[in-house]
Amino acid sequence: MAPIIKFLWAVLLLLLFGKGTSTCSTDKVTLTQGATGNLYLRKPEYNVTIHNGCTDCAVVDLSLLCPGFKTVEPIDPSVLQPSGDYCIVSRGRQIDAGVTFNFIYAWDSQYPFKIAHLGFKCAASPRLKGKGVARP
Ligand SMILES: *[C@@H]1O[C@H](CO)[C@@H](O)[C@H](O)[C@H]1NC(C)=O
């Protein structure tokens, strides 16, 4: 193999497996909530919004810390599934980059949800993927 080809291979591998691989950090995934202003069975409704602020990574296996969480307004288990002290979001399915996921509950007071666990599924190499391609 010509030295130049070897060199290009090294660069390519570095891009694929080195620092070229996209990453995201947990602080880019935010959970906010607020009262909707509506009542459900005479209890105030709250809207929880989880936003994936990553640019190249989907969030997977997301769960919230939610011991003692109660709601009079039923939540579809495919949206939020209580399991011990945790609530599994969207059955752990991926939430794409830039996407917002939300659910609504109703109780006497706002429940302090916290993100317990999440994983990232990132694009292999945004630099290569992005080459010569117009990206939004
Ligand atoms: C809940 O929040 C989402 C996203 O922030 C919003 O699109 C939706 O309209 C809200 N729903 C209610 C009932 O407030």
Short mmCIF file of N, CA and C and ligand atoms in Angstrom, two decimals:
data_model
loop_
_atom_site.label_atom_id
_atom_site.label_comp_id
_atom_site.label_asym_id
_atom_site.label_seq_id
_atom_site.Cartn_x
_atom_site.Cartn_y
_atom_site.Cartn_z
N MET A 1 0.85 -1.20 0.00
CA MET A 1 0.00 0.00 0.00
C MET A 1 0.88 1.25 0.00
N ALA A 2 0.57 2.19 -0.83
CA ALA A 2 1.33 3.44 -0.88
C ALA A 2 1.20 4.16 0.46
N PRO A 3 2.28 4.81 0.89
CA PRO A 3 2.25 5.50 2.21
C PRO A 3 1.07 6.46 2.36
N ILE A 4 0.74 7.12 1.25
CA ILE A 4 -0.35 8.12 1.33
C ILE A 4 -1.68 7.45 1.66
N ILE A 5 -1.90 6.25 1.07
CA ILE A 5 -3.14 5.49 1.34
C ILE A 5 -3.18 5.08 2.81
N LYS A 6 -2.02 4.60 3.30
CA LYS A 6 -1.93 4.20 4.72
C LYS A 6 -2.29 5.38 5.61
N PHE A 7 -1.76 6.53 5.23
CA PHE A 7 -1.99 7.74 6.02
C PHE A 7 -3.47 8.10 6.02
N LEU A 8 -4.09 8.02 4.84
CA LEU A 8 -5.52 8.35 4.74
C LEU A 8 -6.36 7.38 5.56
N TRP A 9 -5.96 6.11 5.57
CA TRP A 9 -6.67 5.11 6.39
C TRP A 9 -6.61 5.47 7.85
N ALA A 10 -5.41 5.90 8.28
CA ALA A 10 -5.21 6.27 9.68
C ALA A 10 -6.12 7.44 10.04
N VAL A 11 -6.21 8.41 9.13
CA VAL A 11 -7.04 9.59 9.36
C VAL A 11 -8.51 9.18 9.44
N LEU A 12 -8.89 8.29 8.52
CA LEU A 12 -10.28 7.82 8.48
C LEU A 12 -10.65 7.11 9.78
N LEU A 13 -9.77 6.21 10.25
CA LEU A 13 -10.02 5.46 11.48
C LEU A 13 -10.10 6.40 12.68
N LEU A 14 -9.24 7.40 12.65
CA LEU A 14 -9.22 8.38 13.74
C LEU A 14 -10.55 9.16 13.77
N LEU A 15 -11.03 9.50 12.57
CA LEU A 15 -12.29 10.23 12.48
C LEU A 15 -13.45 9.37 12.97
N LEU A 16 -13.40 8.07 12.62
CA LEU A 16 -14.49 7.18 12.98
C LEU A 16 -14.48 6.83 14.46
N PHE A 17 -13.30 6.56 15.00
CA PHE A 17 -13.25 6.03 16.36
C PHE A 17 -12.61 6.99 17.36
N GLY A 18 -12.03 8.06 16.85
CA GLY A 18 -11.36 9.00 17.73
C GLY A 18 -12.26 10.16 18.11
N LYS A 19 -11.68 11.33 18.17
CA LYS A 19 -12.40 12.50 18.64
C LYS A 19 -13.49 12.96 17.66
N GLY A 20 -13.45 12.40 16.43
CA GLY A 20 -14.46 12.78 15.44
C GLY A 20 -15.84 12.26 15.77
N THR A 21 -15.91 11.27 16.62
CA THR A 21 -17.20 10.69 17.00
C THR A 21 -17.98 11.71 17.83
N SER A 22 -19.23 11.89 17.46
CA SER A 22 -20.01 12.91 18.16
C SER A 22 -20.40 12.42 19.54
N THR A 23 -20.54 13.35 20.43
CA THR A 23 -20.94 13.02 21.80
C THR A 23 -21.96 14.05 22.26
N CYS A 24 -22.56 13.76 23.38
CA CYS A 24 -23.42 14.75 24.01
C CYS A 24 -23.25 14.58 25.51
N SER A 25 -23.72 15.55 26.26
CA SER A 25 -23.57 15.44 27.71
C SER A 25 -24.94 15.53 28.36
N THR A 26 -25.05 14.98 29.55
CA THR A 26 -26.34 14.89 30.22
C THR A 26 -26.96 16.27 30.48
N ASP A 27 -26.12 17.30 30.60
CA ASP A 27 -26.68 18.64 30.85
C ASP A 27 -27.44 19.19 29.64
N LYS A 28 -27.30 18.51 28.48
CA LYS A 28 -28.04 18.93 27.29
C LYS A 28 -29.46 18.36 27.27
N VAL A 29 -29.72 17.47 28.20
CA VAL A 29 -31.06 16.87 28.28
C VAL A 29 -31.75 17.48 29.50
N THR A 30 -32.81 18.23 29.23
CA THR A 30 -33.44 18.99 30.30
C THR A 30 -34.85 18.52 30.58
N LEU A 31 -35.22 18.63 31.84
CA LEU A 31 -36.58 18.28 32.26
C LEU A 31 -37.16 19.53 32.91
N THR A 32 -38.29 19.99 32.38
CA THR A 32 -38.96 21.15 32.97
C THR A 32 -40.44 20.79 33.10
N GLN A 33 -41.10 21.46 34.01
CA GLN A 33 -42.54 21.22 34.12
C GLN A 33 -43.24 22.47 34.63
N GLY A 34 -44.53 22.51 34.37
CA GLY A 34 -45.32 23.63 34.82
C GLY A 34 -46.79 23.26 34.84
N ALA A 35 -47.56 24.01 35.61
CA ALA A 35 -48.99 23.78 35.67
C ALA A 35 -49.62 24.18 34.33
N THR A 36 -50.57 23.37 33.86
CA THR A 36 -51.24 23.71 32.60
C THR A 36 -52.34 24.73 32.84
N GLY A 37 -52.76 24.85 34.12
CA GLY A 37 -53.88 25.74 34.42
C GLY A 37 -55.21 25.01 34.42
N ASN A 38 -55.18 23.71 34.03
CA ASN A 38 -56.41 22.91 34.01
C ASN A 38 -56.48 22.03 35.25
N LEU A 39 -57.70 21.61 35.58
CA LEU A 39 -57.90 20.68 36.68
C LEU A 39 -58.34 19.34 36.11
N TYR A 40 -57.94 18.26 36.80
CA TYR A 40 -58.40 16.93 36.46
C TYR A 40 -58.84 16.31 37.77
N LEU A 41 -60.11 15.92 37.88
CA LEU A 41 -60.67 15.45 39.16
C LEU A 41 -60.31 16.41 40.30
N ARG A 42 -60.45 17.66 40.04
CA ARG A 42 -60.21 18.76 40.98
C ARG A 42 -58.75 18.89 41.44
N LYS A 43 -57.86 18.25 40.74
CA LYS A 43 -56.44 18.43 41.05
C LYS A 43 -55.75 19.13 39.89
N PRO A 44 -54.78 20.01 40.22
CA PRO A 44 -54.11 20.71 39.12
C PRO A 44 -53.28 19.77 38.24
N GLU A 45 -53.27 20.09 36.97
CA GLU A 45 -52.53 19.31 35.98
C GLU A 45 -51.16 19.92 35.75
N TYR A 46 -50.18 19.05 35.60
CA TYR A 46 -48.82 19.52 35.31
C TYR A 46 -48.32 18.87 34.03
N ASN A 47 -47.57 19.66 33.30
CA ASN A 47 -47.03 19.22 32.01
C ASN A 47 -45.51 19.10 32.15
N VAL A 48 -45.00 17.88 31.99
CA VAL A 48 -43.56 17.64 32.10
C VAL A 48 -42.97 17.57 30.69
N THR A 49 -41.95 18.34 30.47
CA THR A 49 -41.31 18.40 29.16
C THR A 49 -39.86 17.96 29.27
N ILE A 50 -39.49 16.97 28.48
CA ILE A 50 -38.10 16.52 28.43
C ILE A 50 -37.58 16.88 27.04
N HIS A 51 -36.50 17.65 27.03
CA HIS A 51 -35.97 18.10 25.75
C HIS A 51 -34.57 17.54 25.52
N ASN A 52 -34.38 16.92 24.36
CA ASN A 52 -33.05 16.45 23.97
C ASN A 52 -32.38 17.57 23.18
N GLY A 53 -31.49 18.29 23.84
CA GLY A 53 -30.80 19.42 23.21
C GLY A 53 -29.51 19.05 22.50
N CYS A 54 -29.26 17.75 22.32
CA CYS A 54 -28.06 17.30 21.59
C CYS A 54 -28.25 17.59 20.10
N THR A 55 -27.13 17.69 19.38
CA THR A 55 -27.25 17.92 17.94
C THR A 55 -27.06 16.65 17.13
N ASP A 56 -26.30 15.69 17.65
CA ASP A 56 -26.03 14.46 16.89
C ASP A 56 -26.33 13.19 17.64
N CYS A 57 -26.92 13.31 18.82
CA CYS A 57 -27.16 12.11 19.63
C CYS A 57 -28.62 11.98 20.02
N ALA A 58 -29.13 10.77 19.88
CA ALA A 58 -30.46 10.45 20.39
C ALA A 58 -30.30 10.02 21.84
N VAL A 59 -31.33 10.26 22.64
CA VAL A 59 -31.33 9.79 24.03
C VAL A 59 -32.07 8.45 24.05
N VAL A 60 -31.50 7.48 24.74
CA VAL A 60 -32.14 6.16 24.88
C VAL A 60 -32.16 5.75 26.35
N ASP A 61 -33.01 4.78 26.67
CA ASP A 61 -33.08 4.22 28.04
C ASP A 61 -33.24 5.30 29.11
N LEU A 62 -34.14 6.22 28.84
CA LEU A 62 -34.34 7.31 29.80
C LEU A 62 -35.27 6.88 30.93
N SER A 63 -34.82 7.11 32.16
CA SER A 63 -35.71 6.88 33.30
C SER A 63 -35.59 8.02 34.29
N LEU A 64 -36.66 8.23 35.02
CA LEU A 64 -36.72 9.32 36.00
C LEU A 64 -36.75 8.72 37.40
N LEU A 65 -36.25 9.49 38.35
CA LEU A 65 -36.36 9.11 39.76
C LEU A 65 -37.73 9.60 40.21
N CYS A 66 -38.59 8.69 40.69
CA CYS A 66 -39.95 9.10 41.00
C CYS A 66 -40.58 8.32 42.15
N PRO A 67 -39.85 8.13 43.29
CA PRO A 67 -40.46 7.38 44.39
C PRO A 67 -41.71 8.08 44.91
N GLY A 68 -42.78 7.32 45.09
CA GLY A 68 -44.01 7.87 45.65
C GLY A 68 -44.81 8.74 44.69
N PHE A 69 -44.43 8.75 43.41
CA PHE A 69 -45.17 9.56 42.45
C PHE A 69 -46.60 9.05 42.29
N LYS A 70 -47.55 9.98 42.33
CA LYS A 70 -48.96 9.63 42.14
C LYS A 70 -49.62 10.60 41.18
N THR A 71 -50.59 10.07 40.46
CA THR A 71 -51.37 10.92 39.56
C THR A 71 -52.80 10.39 39.48
N VAL A 72 -53.77 11.30 39.50
CA VAL A 72 -55.16 10.86 39.33
C VAL A 72 -55.50 10.78 37.85
N GLU A 73 -54.68 11.43 37.04
CA GLU A 73 -54.88 11.39 35.59
C GLU A 73 -54.01 10.26 35.04
N PRO A 74 -54.63 9.22 34.47
CA PRO A 74 -53.83 8.08 34.02
C PRO A 74 -52.82 8.48 32.95
N ILE A 75 -51.65 7.83 33.01
CA ILE A 75 -50.62 8.05 31.99
C ILE A 75 -50.40 6.72 31.28
N ASP A 76 -50.43 6.74 29.98
CA ASP A 76 -50.19 5.55 29.18
C ASP A 76 -48.81 4.97 29.55
N PRO A 77 -48.74 3.67 29.91
CA PRO A 77 -47.44 3.08 30.27
C PRO A 77 -46.39 3.16 29.16
N SER A 78 -46.83 3.32 27.92
CA SER A 78 -45.86 3.48 26.85
C SER A 78 -45.24 4.87 26.88
N VAL A 79 -45.82 5.76 27.67
CA VAL A 79 -45.29 7.11 27.84
C VAL A 79 -44.45 7.18 29.12
N LEU A 80 -45.05 6.71 30.22
CA LEU A 80 -44.36 6.70 31.50
C LEU A 80 -44.78 5.45 32.28
N GLN A 81 -43.80 4.61 32.58
CA GLN A 81 -44.08 3.34 33.26
C GLN A 81 -43.38 3.30 34.61
N PRO A 82 -44.14 3.45 35.72
CA PRO A 82 -43.51 3.36 37.03
C PRO A 82 -42.96 1.95 37.26
N SER A 83 -41.79 1.88 37.87
CA SER A 83 -41.13 0.60 38.16
C SER A 83 -40.26 0.82 39.39
N GLY A 84 -40.80 0.47 40.57
CA GLY A 84 -40.09 0.75 41.81
C GLY A 84 -39.96 2.25 42.01
N ASP A 85 -38.76 2.70 42.30
CA ASP A 85 -38.54 4.13 42.51
C ASP A 85 -38.29 4.88 41.20
N TYR A 86 -38.40 4.16 40.07
CA TYR A 86 -38.09 4.77 38.78
C TYR A 86 -39.31 4.81 37.88
N CYS A 87 -39.30 5.75 36.97
CA CYS A 87 -40.33 5.82 35.93
C CYS A 87 -39.62 5.76 34.59
N ILE A 88 -39.97 4.76 33.80
CA ILE A 88 -39.33 4.57 32.51
C ILE A 88 -40.06 5.40 31.46
N VAL A 89 -39.31 6.21 30.75
CA VAL A 89 -39.89 7.12 29.76
C VAL A 89 -39.92 6.45 28.39
N SER A 90 -41.10 6.45 27.80
CA SER A 90 -41.28 5.98 26.43
C SER A 90 -40.72 4.57 26.21
N ARG A 91 -40.83 3.72 27.23
CA ARG A 91 -40.31 2.34 27.19
C ARG A 91 -38.84 2.29 26.81
N GLY A 92 -38.11 3.35 27.10
CA GLY A 92 -36.67 3.38 26.80
C GLY A 92 -36.34 3.63 25.34
N ARG A 93 -37.38 3.87 24.56
CA ARG A 93 -37.16 4.12 23.13
C ARG A 93 -36.40 5.43 22.91
N GLN A 94 -35.81 5.55 21.75
CA GLN A 94 -34.97 6.73 21.53
C GLN A 94 -35.77 8.00 21.30
N ILE A 95 -35.21 9.08 21.85
CA ILE A 95 -35.76 10.42 21.65
C ILE A 95 -34.71 11.15 20.83
N ASP A 96 -35.05 11.45 19.60
CA ASP A 96 -34.08 12.00 18.66
C ASP A 96 -33.55 13.38 19.08
N ALA A 97 -32.40 13.72 18.51
CA ALA A 97 -31.78 15.01 18.78
C ALA A 97 -32.76 16.14 18.44
N GLY A 98 -32.86 17.11 19.35
CA GLY A 98 -33.70 18.26 19.11
C GLY A 98 -35.18 18.03 19.43
N VAL A 99 -35.52 16.81 19.80
CA VAL A 99 -36.93 16.48 20.01
C VAL A 99 -37.36 16.69 21.47
N THR A 100 -38.61 17.08 21.63
CA THR A 100 -39.20 17.29 22.95
C THR A 100 -40.24 16.22 23.19
N PHE A 101 -40.19 15.66 24.39
CA PHE A 101 -41.14 14.61 24.78
C PHE A 101 -41.91 15.13 25.98
N ASN A 102 -43.21 14.95 26.02
CA ASN A 102 -43.92 15.46 27.20
C ASN A 102 -45.03 14.53 27.68
N PHE A 103 -45.37 14.67 28.96
CA PHE A 103 -46.51 13.93 29.51
C PHE A 103 -47.18 14.79 30.57
N ILE A 104 -48.42 14.44 30.85
CA ILE A 104 -49.22 15.24 31.77
C ILE A 104 -49.70 14.39 32.93
N TYR A 105 -49.66 14.93 34.14
CA TYR A 105 -50.20 14.24 35.31
C TYR A 105 -50.99 15.24 36.14
N ALA A 106 -51.75 14.74 37.09
CA ALA A 106 -52.53 15.62 37.96
C ALA A 106 -52.45 15.14 39.40
N TRP A 107 -52.05 16.05 40.28
CA TRP A 107 -51.98 15.72 41.70
C TRP A 107 -52.07 17.02 42.50
N ASP A 108 -52.13 16.90 43.84
CA ASP A 108 -52.29 18.09 44.68
C ASP A 108 -51.16 19.11 44.50
N SER A 109 -49.95 18.57 44.32
CA SER A 109 -48.81 19.48 44.13
C SER A 109 -47.90 18.92 43.05
N GLN A 110 -46.99 19.76 42.61
CA GLN A 110 -46.05 19.36 41.56
C GLN A 110 -45.07 18.33 42.12
N TYR A 111 -44.80 17.29 41.35
CA TYR A 111 -43.87 16.25 41.79
C TYR A 111 -42.46 16.54 41.25
N PRO A 112 -41.43 16.50 42.14
CA PRO A 112 -40.07 16.85 41.69
C PRO A 112 -39.34 15.74 40.92
N PHE A 113 -39.76 15.51 39.69
CA PHE A 113 -39.08 14.51 38.85
C PHE A 113 -37.62 14.89 38.64
N LYS A 114 -36.77 13.86 38.63
CA LYS A 114 -35.36 14.08 38.28
C LYS A 114 -34.95 12.99 37.30
N ILE A 115 -34.07 13.32 36.38
CA ILE A 115 -33.56 12.31 35.46
C ILE A 115 -32.65 11.37 36.24
N ALA A 116 -32.95 10.06 36.17
CA ALA A 116 -32.16 9.08 36.92
C ALA A 116 -31.08 8.48 36.04
N HIS A 117 -31.45 8.14 34.82
CA HIS A 117 -30.50 7.46 33.94
C HIS A 117 -30.86 7.75 32.49
N LEU A 118 -29.84 7.84 31.66
CA LEU A 118 -30.06 7.92 30.22
C LEU A 118 -28.82 7.48 29.48
N GLY A 119 -29.02 7.09 28.24
CA GLY A 119 -27.90 6.72 27.39
C GLY A 119 -27.96 7.55 26.12
N PHE A 120 -26.86 7.56 25.40
CA PHE A 120 -26.82 8.29 24.13
C PHE A 120 -26.55 7.33 22.99
N LYS A 121 -27.20 7.60 21.87
CA LYS A 121 -26.92 6.86 20.65
C LYS A 121 -26.51 7.92 19.64
N CYS A 122 -25.22 7.98 19.34
CA CYS A 122 -24.70 9.09 18.55
C CYS A 122 -24.40 8.71 17.12
N ALA A 123 -24.45 9.70 16.24
CA ALA A 123 -24.06 9.51 14.85
C ALA A 123 -22.60 9.11 14.84
N ALA A 124 -22.23 8.15 13.98
CA ALA A 124 -20.88 7.59 13.99
C ALA A 124 -19.82 8.68 13.80
N SER A 125 -19.97 9.48 12.78
CA SER A 125 -19.00 10.55 12.57
C SER A 125 -19.66 11.71 11.83
N PRO A 126 -20.03 12.74 12.53
CA PRO A 126 -20.72 13.86 11.89
C PRO A 126 -19.85 14.56 10.85
N ARG A 127 -18.51 14.53 11.05
CA ARG A 127 -17.64 15.23 10.09
C ARG A 127 -17.69 14.56 8.72
N LEU A 128 -17.65 13.20 8.75
CA LEU A 128 -17.69 12.49 7.47
C LEU A 128 -19.09 12.57 6.88
N LYS A 129 -20.07 12.33 7.75
CA LYS A 129 -21.47 12.34 7.32
C LYS A 129 -21.82 13.70 6.71
N GLY A 130 -21.26 14.74 7.29
CA GLY A 130 -21.62 16.08 6.87
C GLY A 130 -20.91 16.55 5.62
N LYS A 131 -19.89 15.81 5.18
CA LYS A 131 -19.10 16.26 4.03
C LYS A 131 -19.93 16.39 2.77
N GLY A 132 -19.94 17.58 2.22
CA GLY A 132 -20.59 17.81 0.95
C GLY A 132 -22.11 17.68 1.02
N VAL A 133 -22.64 17.58 2.21
CA VAL A 133 -24.09 17.45 2.35
C VAL A 133 -24.62 18.69 3.07
N ALA A 134 -25.63 19.27 2.50
CA ALA A 134 -26.22 20.43 3.17
C ALA A 134 -26.98 19.96 4.39
N ARG A 135 -26.65 20.53 5.52
CA ARG A 135 -27.33 20.14 6.75
C ARG A 135 -28.09 21.33 7.31
N PRO A 136 -29.26 21.07 7.90
CA PRO A 136 -30.06 22.17 8.44
C PRO A 136 -29.35 22.91 9.57
C1 LIG B 1 -47.12 20.53 27.26
O1 LIG B 1 -45.82 20.88 26.83
C2 LIG B 1 -45.60 20.63 25.45
C3 LIG B 1 -44.15 20.86 25.13
O2 LIG B 1 -43.54 21.84 25.91
C4 LIG B 1 -46.54 21.48 24.63
O3 LIG B 1 -46.31 21.25 23.26
C5 LIG B 1 -47.95 21.14 24.99
O4 LIG B 1 -48.85 21.96 24.28
C6 LIG B 1 -48.19 21.29 26.48
N1 LIG B 1 -49.52 20.77 26.78
C7 LIG B 1 -50.35 21.41 27.63
C8 LIG B 1 -51.69 20.79 27.81
O5 LIG B 1 -50.02 22.43 28.23
#
